């Protein structure tokens, strides 16, 4: 899952980016509204965390312009907790709203729910064969045994599972699993897929040569 | 509210008492007047008859009165001429008439000479008055009123009549007066009640509204249909007071909200950094980074609280100022020296045009204002620009002006530039670290000194902030 954070307070931006990366998200950042809007329009993000008070373009304007072309889920962050601001944010197309100071765990939970809803799933877990993925706890079980996966592996598994039944291209995977800072070596993806197959069974992820991967 | 404490009741009682006194006074006067009129008429009546009798007596002799009506004097008396009354005049003393008069005539020696039929049995001979006065005498005996006169020879004529009919009429009159007065009193009380109720109705509205205000419903106002008159003026004054109260409260609430909002960002940093640090074991370097971020946030909060405290202190007024004779020119020179390195670094020229500008002020506070103004100018003046600090004396005021060649301030921003937490560029705060309180503090310091801080700005050519302090 790839996420864009638009926030002009450097310390908050750094902290958020770090915690999201630790959760296995691919994270891009922008420090002003204009850059944020450009990135949001040109990349297929799974969600955007958008601050309201931003230089150049404020959050509401960014959201309005983004909605002209894209329906990417947006979580608005603001230091103003007045309900008028909440209403304004939700009316201008925000999918959720969080007031500063926020709790990191709450932000993560809301972000997960946001992405899940955007993909059309309402439950927080999914069973595929004898494999169960708990999206809330970010855990994978196979026949009642906990499977240890790395953050990247989990992100790959989660993305494929969310797109279950569809073939996901390598480009798509690169776009959603790696951020602009990652050095995208072409065989890195293959390494993660191979590791997941070792842990969950070789047939779990099928390869469509020339097209990509899928979970049936 | 007890009736005795109610303004309406007290007004009503006093008004009622006054009305009763006036009516009673008028009634008594009217009664007296009527009574004296009656008496005068009675006197006139009786005196007329007395004159007739007197005439008859003076004519001496005449026909003897008819038997029974004018009894003969006792036979043992020496004969005197008979008292005769013309018959047409005898009707005047007809006892059948309820208002009939009677008469008695005494001879000089006190023996009764003649009397009318209706005369009461016992009528004492009036005492002879001191010499000279023979007529115009009267007396009251019970309900009887009598007038009498003495003839020059010494005989006495008395005409009397019962005042009964007059008394009855007077009683009726008194009853009529009482009735009229009672009606007027009732009308007056009713009218008074109506007037006081009408007059005091605005008071109810005022009381209600004041009650709402006390409950915290600050938007309530007194609505009077008629805002003229004393209570109307009171309502107008109260309404403007309420409006001011509401504005002050709103301002305070806005200030608190803004302050809380300003605090949220650094608090967010502290919380998110701490949570991040607690999520997993970190390297020493990572921990250091988080602590640095927390420290920066802490410093920002410290600066903000400092500014808030300063504002509150200066809001309290001049009490906290250590005022002394000060020269704005020398303060400006010191400030310029302090900021010269920064100006040089930014390639901005710092010009001084200083004439002595003595005033009575707290030098530390004023230096703070000047530093703040010059710092702001430095912030907005591009390289190659000039900042000019002028000091001079104008009339009795000390003037200090800081001009820059920056981009200027748009009128809509200029109008709010001294507002607390107002920033021309909403996003600049993260970089400059200011909370939008600097100019607000400068202005509170200026007003605490009894002075002013104003801005003149033209977009494109620069801004001038002018500090004006009274001489003493």
XYZ file of C-alpha atoms in Angstrom:
688
model
C 0.000 0.000 0.000
C 1.371 3.386 -0.954
C 0.509 6.457 0.971
C 1.159 10.169 0.467
C 1.596 12.439 3.477
C 1.154 16.179 2.899
C 2.232 18.023 6.044
C 4.361 21.118 6.500
C 5.470 20.587 10.078
C 8.745 18.683 9.524
C 8.759 16.837 12.841
C 5.226 15.531 12.381
C 5.942 14.621 8.780
C 9.067 12.679 9.717
C 7.372 10.837 12.555
C 4.340 9.900 10.460
C 6.440 8.734 7.535
C 8.573 6.599 9.794
C 5.699 4.903 11.556
C 3.880 4.217 8.281
C 7.012 2.732 6.746
C 7.408 0.557 9.808
C 3.857 -0.632 9.210
C 4.910 -1.713 5.773
C 3.413 1.097 3.757
C 5.285 2.732 0.947
C 5.338 6.388 1.921
C 5.781 9.538 -0.175
C 5.874 12.961 1.413
C 5.122 16.521 0.370
C 5.694 19.673 2.441
C 3.357 22.035 0.636
C -0.013 21.865 -1.047
C 1.213 22.323 -4.591
C 3.758 19.488 -4.462
C 1.223 17.338 -2.647
C -1.415 17.922 -5.321
C 1.067 17.169 -8.114
C 2.107 13.888 -6.531
C -1.446 12.916 -5.649
C -2.590 13.474 -9.225
C 0.265 11.565 -10.818
C 0.582 8.515 -8.587
C -1.924 5.805 -7.736
C -1.846 6.203 -3.957
C -3.952 3.929 -1.798
C -4.551 6.781 0.639
C -3.475 10.351 1.326
C -2.931 11.957 4.734
C -3.579 15.648 4.170
C -2.969 18.515 6.597
C -5.360 21.453 6.378
C -2.948 24.336 6.943
C -0.368 24.155 4.198
C 1.823 26.630 2.381
C 1.016 27.617 -1.218
C -2.272 25.653 -1.388
C -4.263 24.827 1.713
C -5.618 21.335 2.333
C -9.202 22.138 1.317
C -8.043 23.496 -2.037
C -5.773 20.507 -2.637
C -8.683 18.186 -1.888
C -11.047 20.057 -4.192
C -8.598 20.009 -7.081
C -7.698 16.376 -6.492
C -11.363 15.342 -6.560
C -11.658 16.712 -10.082
C -9.706 13.741 -11.332
C -9.112 11.220 -8.556
C -11.073 9.435 -5.850
C -8.077 8.470 -3.731
C -9.178 8.079 -0.074
C -8.129 11.137 1.923
C -7.651 11.421 5.679
C -7.598 15.086 6.713
C -5.432 16.201 9.625
C -6.057 19.499 11.311
C -5.192 21.501 14.362
C -8.674 23.020 14.251
C -11.095 20.686 15.963
C -14.146 22.895 15.448
C -16.978 20.958 13.900
C -17.369 23.576 11.162
C -13.954 22.530 9.898
C -14.864 18.848 10.077
C -18.036 19.488 8.133
C -16.166 21.557 5.582
C -13.510 18.888 5.194
C -16.007 16.057 4.792
C -18.116 18.138 2.425
C -15.164 18.894 0.203
C -14.548 15.203 -0.244
C -12.428 14.037 2.655
C -13.090 10.426 3.601
C -12.123 10.791 7.219
C -11.003 13.433 9.616
C -8.560 13.467 12.500
C -7.790 16.360 14.830
C -4.322 17.161 16.125
C -2.906 16.101 18.466
C -3.700 12.616 17.227
C -2.936 9.152 18.509
C -0.647 7.218 16.158
C -2.567 3.973 16.654
C -5.853 5.690 15.892
C -4.392 7.224 12.758
C -3.128 3.818 11.612
C -6.478 2.150 12.327
C -8.406 4.828 10.450
C -6.013 4.624 7.545
C -6.422 0.833 7.337
C -10.197 1.145 7.464
C -10.091 3.836 4.808
C -8.088 1.688 2.409
C -10.230 -1.368 3.117
C -13.432 0.549 2.424
C -11.966 2.014 -0.750
C -11.248 -1.511 -1.976
C -14.779 -2.573 -1.183
C -14.088 -4.807 1.825
C -15.943 -4.292 5.014
C -14.406 -7.016 7.157
C -10.976 -6.769 8.636
C -9.858 -10.318 7.840
C -9.825 -12.620 4.852
C -9.462 -16.390 4.484
C -7.889 -17.879 1.391
C -7.679 -21.643 1.565
C -6.065 -22.442 4.933
C -4.477 -18.994 5.109
C -6.132 -16.264 7.154
C -5.018 -12.642 6.952
C -5.976 -10.313 9.825
C -5.726 -6.821 8.349
C -6.241 -5.074 11.680
C -3.528 -6.962 13.544
C -1.389 -7.374 10.398
C -0.993 -11.079 11.137
C -1.020 -14.110 8.883
C -2.050 -17.598 10.040
C -1.840 -20.837 8.156
C -3.777 -23.804 9.563
C -3.853 -22.182 13.049
C -0.116 -21.574 13.028
C 1.186 -18.025 13.063
C 3.321 -17.298 10.034
C 6.140 -14.827 10.459
C 6.270 -12.380 7.540
C 8.344 -9.238 7.070
C 6.633 -5.876 6.655
C 7.305 -5.857 2.896
C 6.074 -9.423 2.501
C 2.940 -8.572 4.424
C 2.364 -5.490 2.273
C 2.692 -7.609 -0.870
C 0.366 -10.283 0.510
C -2.179 -7.721 1.649
C -2.190 -5.961 -1.685
C -2.622 -9.180 -3.664
C -5.308 -10.398 -1.264
C -7.232 -7.108 -1.533
C -7.150 -7.522 -5.306
C -8.105 -11.180 -4.966
C -9.105 -12.855 -8.238
C -7.493 -10.106 -10.297
C -4.122 -10.195 -11.962
C -1.875 -7.512 -10.529
C 0.880 -6.321 -12.813
C 4.443 -5.854 -11.641
C 4.200 -2.136 -12.406
C 1.121 -1.888 -10.247
C 2.915 -3.720 -7.462
C 5.937 -1.496 -7.755
C 3.703 1.544 -7.653
C 1.855 0.453 -4.550
C 4.615 -1.227 -2.581
C 7.605 0.978 -3.137
C 7.839 4.699 -2.515
C 9.903 7.302 -4.322
C 12.841 6.717 -1.993
C 13.070 2.992 -2.662
C 15.677 1.751 -5.061
C 13.398 -0.452 -7.106
C 15.595 -3.296 -8.196
C 13.593 -5.454 -10.534
C 14.339 -8.719 -8.761
C 13.337 -7.386 -5.314
C 9.700 -8.149 -6.001
C 10.537 -11.681 -7.099
C 12.438 -12.233 -3.841
C 9.379 -11.235 -1.769
C 7.032 -13.408 -3.866
C 9.351 -16.381 -3.548
C 9.605 -15.896 0.236
C 5.814 -15.744 0.575
C 5.444 -18.923 -1.470
C 7.888 -20.694 0.820
C 5.823 -19.656 3.859
C 2.277 -20.064 2.508
C 2.590 -22.797 -0.103
C 3.813 -22.664 -3.628
C 0.338 -22.534 -5.187
C -0.799 -19.605 -3.034
C 0.420 -17.003 -5.475
C 0.138 -17.814 -9.124
C 2.306 -16.234 -11.770
C 0.760 -15.156 -15.059
C 3.711 -14.821 -17.260
C 3.813 -11.479 -19.017
C 0.914 -10.201 -16.917
C 1.781 -10.399 -13.251
C 0.701 -12.185 -10.083
C -2.624 -13.081 -8.525
C -4.212 -14.858 -5.573
C -7.151 -16.970 -6.665
C -41.533 40.384 45.912
C -43.459 41.768 48.876
C -46.117 44.319 48.036
C -44.441 46.941 50.244
C -41.206 46.544 48.280
C -42.831 46.617 44.913
C -42.255 49.881 43.139
C -45.663 49.601 41.527
C -47.432 49.134 44.854
C -45.552 51.949 46.497
C -46.337 54.273 43.612
C -49.939 53.149 43.765
C -50.195 53.712 47.512
C -48.652 57.171 47.406
C -50.681 58.104 44.429
C -53.835 56.866 46.165
C -53.040 58.751 49.366
C -52.392 61.933 47.438
C -55.618 61.549 45.554
C -57.569 60.947 48.766
C -56.019 64.069 50.360
C -56.828 66.235 47.360
C -60.371 64.926 47.088
C -60.945 65.301 50.828
C -59.651 68.861 50.746
C -61.820 69.750 47.794
C -64.835 68.020 49.335
C -64.483 69.828 52.656
C -64.049 73.140 50.861
C -67.109 72.532 48.703
C -69.108 71.493 51.764
C -68.040 74.586 53.680
C -68.827 76.768 50.741
C -72.255 75.257 50.366
C -72.929 75.623 54.077
C -71.899 79.242 54.209
C -73.917 79.950 51.083
C -76.946 78.319 52.686
C -76.423 80.325 55.842
C -76.046 83.556 53.885
C -79.192 82.833 51.950
C -80.999 81.990 55.170
C -79.682 85.169 56.773
C -80.776 87.222 53.790
C -84.174 85.597 53.874
C -84.626 86.189 57.561
C -83.261 89.728 57.414
C -85.705 90.558 54.630
C -88.571 89.463 56.837
C -87.048 91.264 59.757
C -87.018 94.451 57.664
C -90.659 93.980 56.781
C -91.563 93.556 60.433
C -89.455 96.520 61.309
C -91.275 98.592 58.725
C -94.605 97.416 60.019
C -93.582 98.282 63.559
C -92.235 101.665 62.545
C -95.549 102.557 60.849
C -96.896 102.254 64.366
C -100.367 100.897 64.930
C -102.347 99.440 62.015
C -104.749 96.660 62.157
C -104.548 94.303 65.080
C -103.314 90.964 64.094
C -105.974 88.325 63.631
C -106.759 86.346 66.733
C -104.672 83.339 67.279
C -101.981 84.515 65.002
C -101.066 87.605 66.933
C -102.270 87.091 70.456
C -103.179 90.113 72.454
C -100.688 91.137 75.048
C -101.699 90.454 78.622
C -104.347 92.925 79.708
C -102.400 94.109 82.723
C -99.805 95.638 80.441
C -100.081 99.338 79.671
C -101.647 99.732 76.311
C -99.296 100.293 73.523
C -100.177 100.609 69.906
C -101.129 97.245 68.470
C -98.670 95.489 66.275
C -100.164 95.056 62.857
C -98.800 93.159 59.923
C -100.232 93.565 56.460
C -102.070 90.415 55.504
C -100.015 89.780 52.321
C -97.001 89.636 54.550
C -98.587 87.286 56.962
C -98.224 84.507 54.346
C -94.479 84.765 54.850
C -94.940 83.378 58.323
C -97.355 80.604 57.427
C -96.539 77.663 59.729
C -97.736 75.174 57.020
C -94.715 75.973 54.896
C -91.809 73.657 55.813
C -89.425 76.551 55.355
C -91.676 78.853 57.338
C -90.172 81.435 59.596
C -91.488 82.669 62.853
C -91.171 85.977 64.579
C -91.433 87.370 68.066
C -91.620 91.035 69.037
C -90.757 92.179 72.512
C -91.550 95.515 74.001
C -88.920 97.625 75.468
C -89.622 96.312 78.957
C -89.057 92.728 77.852
C -92.721 91.711 77.702
C -93.772 89.884 74.610
C -95.732 92.020 72.248
C -96.469 89.754 69.349
C -95.477 86.379 67.982
C -96.281 84.320 64.920
C -98.265 81.113 65.102
C -95.355 78.842 64.250
C -93.010 80.292 66.824
C -91.578 77.782 69.322
C -92.810 78.125 72.857
C -89.603 79.081 74.573
C -87.730 81.872 72.911
C -85.535 83.855 75.276
C -85.216 87.562 74.699
C -81.843 88.211 73.142
C -79.422 90.180 75.224
C -79.173 93.791 74.226
C -75.830 94.323 72.535
C -73.484 97.086 73.491
C -74.928 100.438 72.587
C -74.971 101.652 69.068
C -75.417 98.313 67.380
C -79.085 97.631 66.810
C -79.311 95.381 63.763
C -77.489 92.610 61.880
C -77.457 90.379 64.900
C -78.003 86.656 64.799
C -77.732 83.543 66.933
C -78.105 79.825 66.681
C -80.110 77.768 69.101
C -79.874 74.133 68.277
C -81.278 73.721 64.815
C -82.865 77.158 64.944
C -81.288 80.184 63.366
C -82.547 83.536 64.481
C -81.843 87.139 63.465
C -82.998 90.104 65.536
C -82.740 93.811 65.829
C -83.675 96.452 68.334
C -85.741 99.464 67.376
C -84.530 102.860 68.456
C -87.264 102.993 71.140
C -85.918 99.727 72.545
C -88.327 97.092 71.221
C -86.833 93.895 69.859
C -87.863 92.034 66.729
C -86.651 88.481 66.161
C -87.156 86.347 63.112
C -86.096 82.718 63.174
C -86.333 79.585 61.210
C -85.321 75.967 61.595
C -82.184 75.021 59.678
C -83.586 71.509 59.260
C -84.245 71.707 55.490
C -80.784 73.179 54.887
C -79.198 70.494 57.043
C -81.006 67.825 55.094
C -79.958 69.363 51.794
C -76.433 69.662 53.062
C -76.366 66.016 54.100
C -77.563 65.076 50.639
C -74.921 67.308 49.187
C -72.243 65.682 51.353
C -73.411 62.250 50.252
C -73.318 63.377 46.638
C -69.820 64.800 47.118
C -68.639 61.543 48.701
C -70.071 59.580 45.829
C -68.384 61.749 43.230
C -65.082 61.684 45.134
C -65.194 57.902 45.445
C -65.837 57.570 41.745
C -62.921 59.893 40.978
C -60.730 58.001 43.438
C -61.535 54.676 41.816
C -60.943 56.109 38.385
C -57.694 57.672 39.547
C -56.477 54.458 41.151
C -57.400 52.449 38.091
C -55.752 54.947 35.786
C -52.721 55.090 38.043
C -52.464 51.302 38.008
C -52.700 51.300 34.253
C -50.091 54.031 33.887
C -47.632 52.452 36.330
C -48.095 49.081 34.683
C -47.413 50.603 31.304
C -44.511 52.645 32.580
C -42.949 49.688 34.385
C -43.474 47.169 31.594
C -40.002 47.973 30.114
C -38.554 47.141 33.539
C -39.913 43.605 33.219
C -38.269 43.276 29.814
C -35.020 44.647 31.228
C -35.153 42.295 34.222
C -35.810 39.285 31.989
C -32.994 40.121 29.613
C -30.552 40.828 32.423
C -31.507 37.428 33.832
C -30.728 35.741 30.521
C -27.401 37.541 30.353
C -26.589 36.366 33.866
C -27.396 32.821 32.756
C -24.832 33.228 30.006
C -27.169 33.816 27.084
C -25.101 36.776 25.971
C -26.835 37.235 22.650
C -30.089 38.318 24.346
C -31.072 42.000 24.018
C -33.789 44.185 25.493
C -36.526 44.760 22.943
C -38.756 47.720 23.777
C -41.560 48.851 21.539
C -40.724 52.416 22.455
C -37.112 53.279 23.132
C -37.761 56.875 24.046
C -38.115 57.984 27.646
C -35.934 57.205 30.649
C -36.387 53.437 30.580
C -35.835 53.431 26.826
C -32.529 55.219 27.331
C -31.642 52.791 30.101
C -32.427 49.893 27.773
C -30.273 51.406 25.038
C -27.361 51.857 27.417
C -27.813 48.324 28.782
C -28.025 46.871 25.285
C -24.763 48.465 24.274
C -23.225 47.202 27.522
C -24.480 43.703 26.757
C -23.110 43.933 23.224
C -19.729 44.942 24.555
C -19.855 42.128 27.083
C -20.688 39.640 24.371
C -17.920 40.938 22.125
C -15.407 40.703 24.962
C -16.485 37.158 25.747
C -16.333 36.169 22.092
C -12.906 37.739 21.788
C -11.731 35.890 24.870
C -13.161 32.610 23.581
C -11.524 33.188 20.205
C -8.239 33.981 21.903
C -8.406 30.806 23.987
C -9.329 28.736 20.936
C -6.459 30.263 18.964
C -4.017 29.658 21.789
C -5.188 26.039 22.088
C -4.873 25.652 18.337
C -1.354 27.068 18.406
C -0.451 24.548 21.085
C -1.877 21.595 19.169
C 0.872 21.343 16.606
C 3.795 21.108 19.051
C 1.755 18.779 21.267
C 1.142 16.593 18.206
C 4.873 16.454 17.633
C 5.592 15.427 21.209
C 2.882 12.762 21.275
C 3.663 11.258 17.883
C 7.411 11.234 18.501
C 6.954 9.624 21.915
C 4.562 6.996 20.521
C 6.959 6.343 17.678
C 9.804 5.864 20.122
C 7.775 3.459 22.233
C 6.662 1.266 19.339
C 9.961 -0.535 19.000
C 13.555 -0.618 20.139
C 15.463 2.134 18.372
C 19.048 2.991 17.789
C 20.579 5.699 19.946
C 20.669 7.991 16.935
C 16.966 7.528 16.286
C 16.156 8.258 19.920
C 18.278 11.384 19.717
C 16.337 12.521 16.679
C 13.029 11.986 18.460
C 14.211 13.822 21.562
C 15.405 16.681 19.340
C 11.974 16.917 17.765
C 10.348 16.882 21.224
C 12.753 19.571 22.379
C 11.912 21.788 19.393
C 8.227 21.344 20.104
C 8.821 22.136 23.754
C 10.714 25.318 22.870
C 7.866 26.382 20.642
C 5.360 25.869 23.416
C 7.634 27.753 25.794
C 7.806 30.688 23.402
C 4.069 30.639 22.955
C 3.330 30.592 26.682
C 5.841 33.412 27.134
C 3.999 35.477 24.535
C 0.633 34.693 26.089
C 1.890 35.713 29.517
C 3.285 38.931 28.098
C -0.015 39.768 26.463
C -1.904 39.132 29.672
C 0.548 41.237 31.633
C 0.267 44.227 29.301
C -3.476 43.819 29.074
C -3.546 44.566 32.778
C -2.332 48.079 31.952
C 0.481 50.319 33.079
C 0.822 48.802 36.565
C 3.727 46.613 35.544
C 5.701 49.259 33.670
C 8.958 50.589 35.066
C 8.557 53.964 33.430
C 11.319 56.529 33.482
C 12.478 59.414 31.282
C 13.559 57.745 28.058
C 14.707 58.853 24.634
C 13.292 56.868 21.729
C 16.265 57.913 19.589
C 18.816 56.250 21.837
C 16.663 53.101 22.155
C 16.402 52.974 18.367
C 20.170 53.343 18.032
C 20.788 50.451 20.434
C 18.301 48.244 18.593
C 19.855 49.103 15.244
C 23.288 48.142 16.564
C 21.928 44.796 17.754
C 20.344 44.005 14.401
C 23.042 45.423 12.152
C 24.758 41.991 11.708
C 21.472 40.344 10.646
C 20.775 43.195 8.251
C 24.258 42.896 6.743
C 23.760 39.154 6.349
C 20.535 39.726 4.452
C 22.044 42.558 2.468
C 19.538 45.051 3.775
C 20.623 48.599 4.553
C 19.676 49.960 7.964
C 19.264 53.773 7.824
C 18.910 55.908 10.912
C 17.339 59.352 11.030
C 17.222 60.102 14.718
C 16.318 63.339 16.445
C 15.807 63.398 20.244
C 12.366 62.080 21.143
C 12.021 62.217 24.920
C 9.169 60.394 26.587
C 8.260 58.723 29.852
C 8.322 54.985 29.236
C 9.659 51.587 30.245
C 12.877 51.394 28.166
C 12.979 47.558 28.146
C 9.446 47.252 26.824
C 9.889 49.956 24.217
C 13.176 48.395 23.096
C 11.243 45.134 22.713
C 8.741 46.901 20.459
C 11.472 48.487 18.340
C 13.387 45.201 18.003
C 10.197 43.428 17.011
C 9.315 46.030 14.389
C 12.821 46.056 12.881
C 12.954 42.247 12.956
C 9.642 42.076 11.108
C 10.937 44.583 8.561
C 14.069 42.471 8.084
C 11.912 39.403 7.593
C 9.992 40.958 4.720
C 12.560 43.187 3.065
C 14.326 41.570 0.107
C 18.089 41.806 -0.351
C 19.126 45.247 -1.575
C 16.262 46.899 0.277
C 16.448 49.560 2.946
C 14.979 49.829 6.418
C 14.771 53.323 7.852
C 14.322 54.029 11.560
C 13.234 57.576 12.340
C 12.785 59.238 15.700
C 11.493 62.750 16.271
C 9.404 64.938 18.456
C 6.056 66.057 17.187
C 3.982 68.450 19.294
C 4.179 66.840 22.715
C 4.555 63.271 21.401
C 7.623 61.145 20.858
C 7.487 59.399 17.490
C 9.380 56.374 16.254
C 8.819 55.042 12.751
C 10.209 51.917 11.100
C 9.889 51.913 7.306
C 10.874 49.163 4.909
C 10.996 48.717 1.165
C 9.312 45.327 1.350
C 6.302 44.130 -0.604
C 3.850 46.108 1.540
C 0.744 44.792 3.223
C -2.632 44.482 1.518
C -5.391 46.624 3.081
C -7.418 43.561 4.177
C -4.363 42.230 6.008
C -3.397 45.667 7.325
C -6.792 45.936 9.007
C -6.153 42.770 11.020
C -2.407 42.853 11.364
C -2.508 43.734 15.074
C -5.044 40.984 15.836
C -3.800 38.218 18.036
C -2.729 35.103 16.137
C -3.243 36.850 12.813
C -0.707 35.943 10.160
C -0.564 37.508 6.743
C 0.579 34.220 5.274
C -1.182 31.467 7.188
C 1.579 28.972 6.477
C 4.593 31.044 7.412
C 4.395 30.054 11.044
C 6.168 26.723 10.640
C 9.247 28.352 9.209
C 9.397 31.612 11.143
C 8.213 29.987 14.334
C 6.004 32.951 15.206
C 2.484 32.453 16.415
C 1.175 35.767 15.129
C 1.477 37.454 18.495
C 4.457 39.780 17.960
C 2.606 42.830 16.661
C -0.273 42.197 19.052
C 2.207 42.348 21.925
C 3.792 45.515 20.496
C 0.422 47.174 20.352
C -0.546 46.204 23.902
C 2.778 47.608 25.106
C 2.097 50.845 23.225
C -1.382 51.187 24.681
C -0.160 50.307 28.166
C 2.005 53.428 27.796
C -0.980 55.442 26.646
C 0.459 55.534 23.148
C -0.443 54.067 19.772
C 1.122 51.799 17.186
C -0.143 52.283 13.636
C 0.618 50.994 10.181
C 0.726 52.725 6.820
C 1.435 50.513 3.885
C 1.344 50.635 0.114
C 1.419 47.342 -1.718
C 4.577 47.238 -3.778
C 6.445 50.042 -2.097
C 6.719 49.127 1.571
C 5.299 49.577 5.032
C 5.803 52.018 7.881
C 4.990 51.182 11.491
C 4.705 54.262 13.697
C 4.974 54.214 17.458
C 3.637 57.354 19.115
C 4.132 57.869 22.846
C 2.920 60.808 24.930
C 5.655 62.966 26.414
C 4.758 62.249 30.029
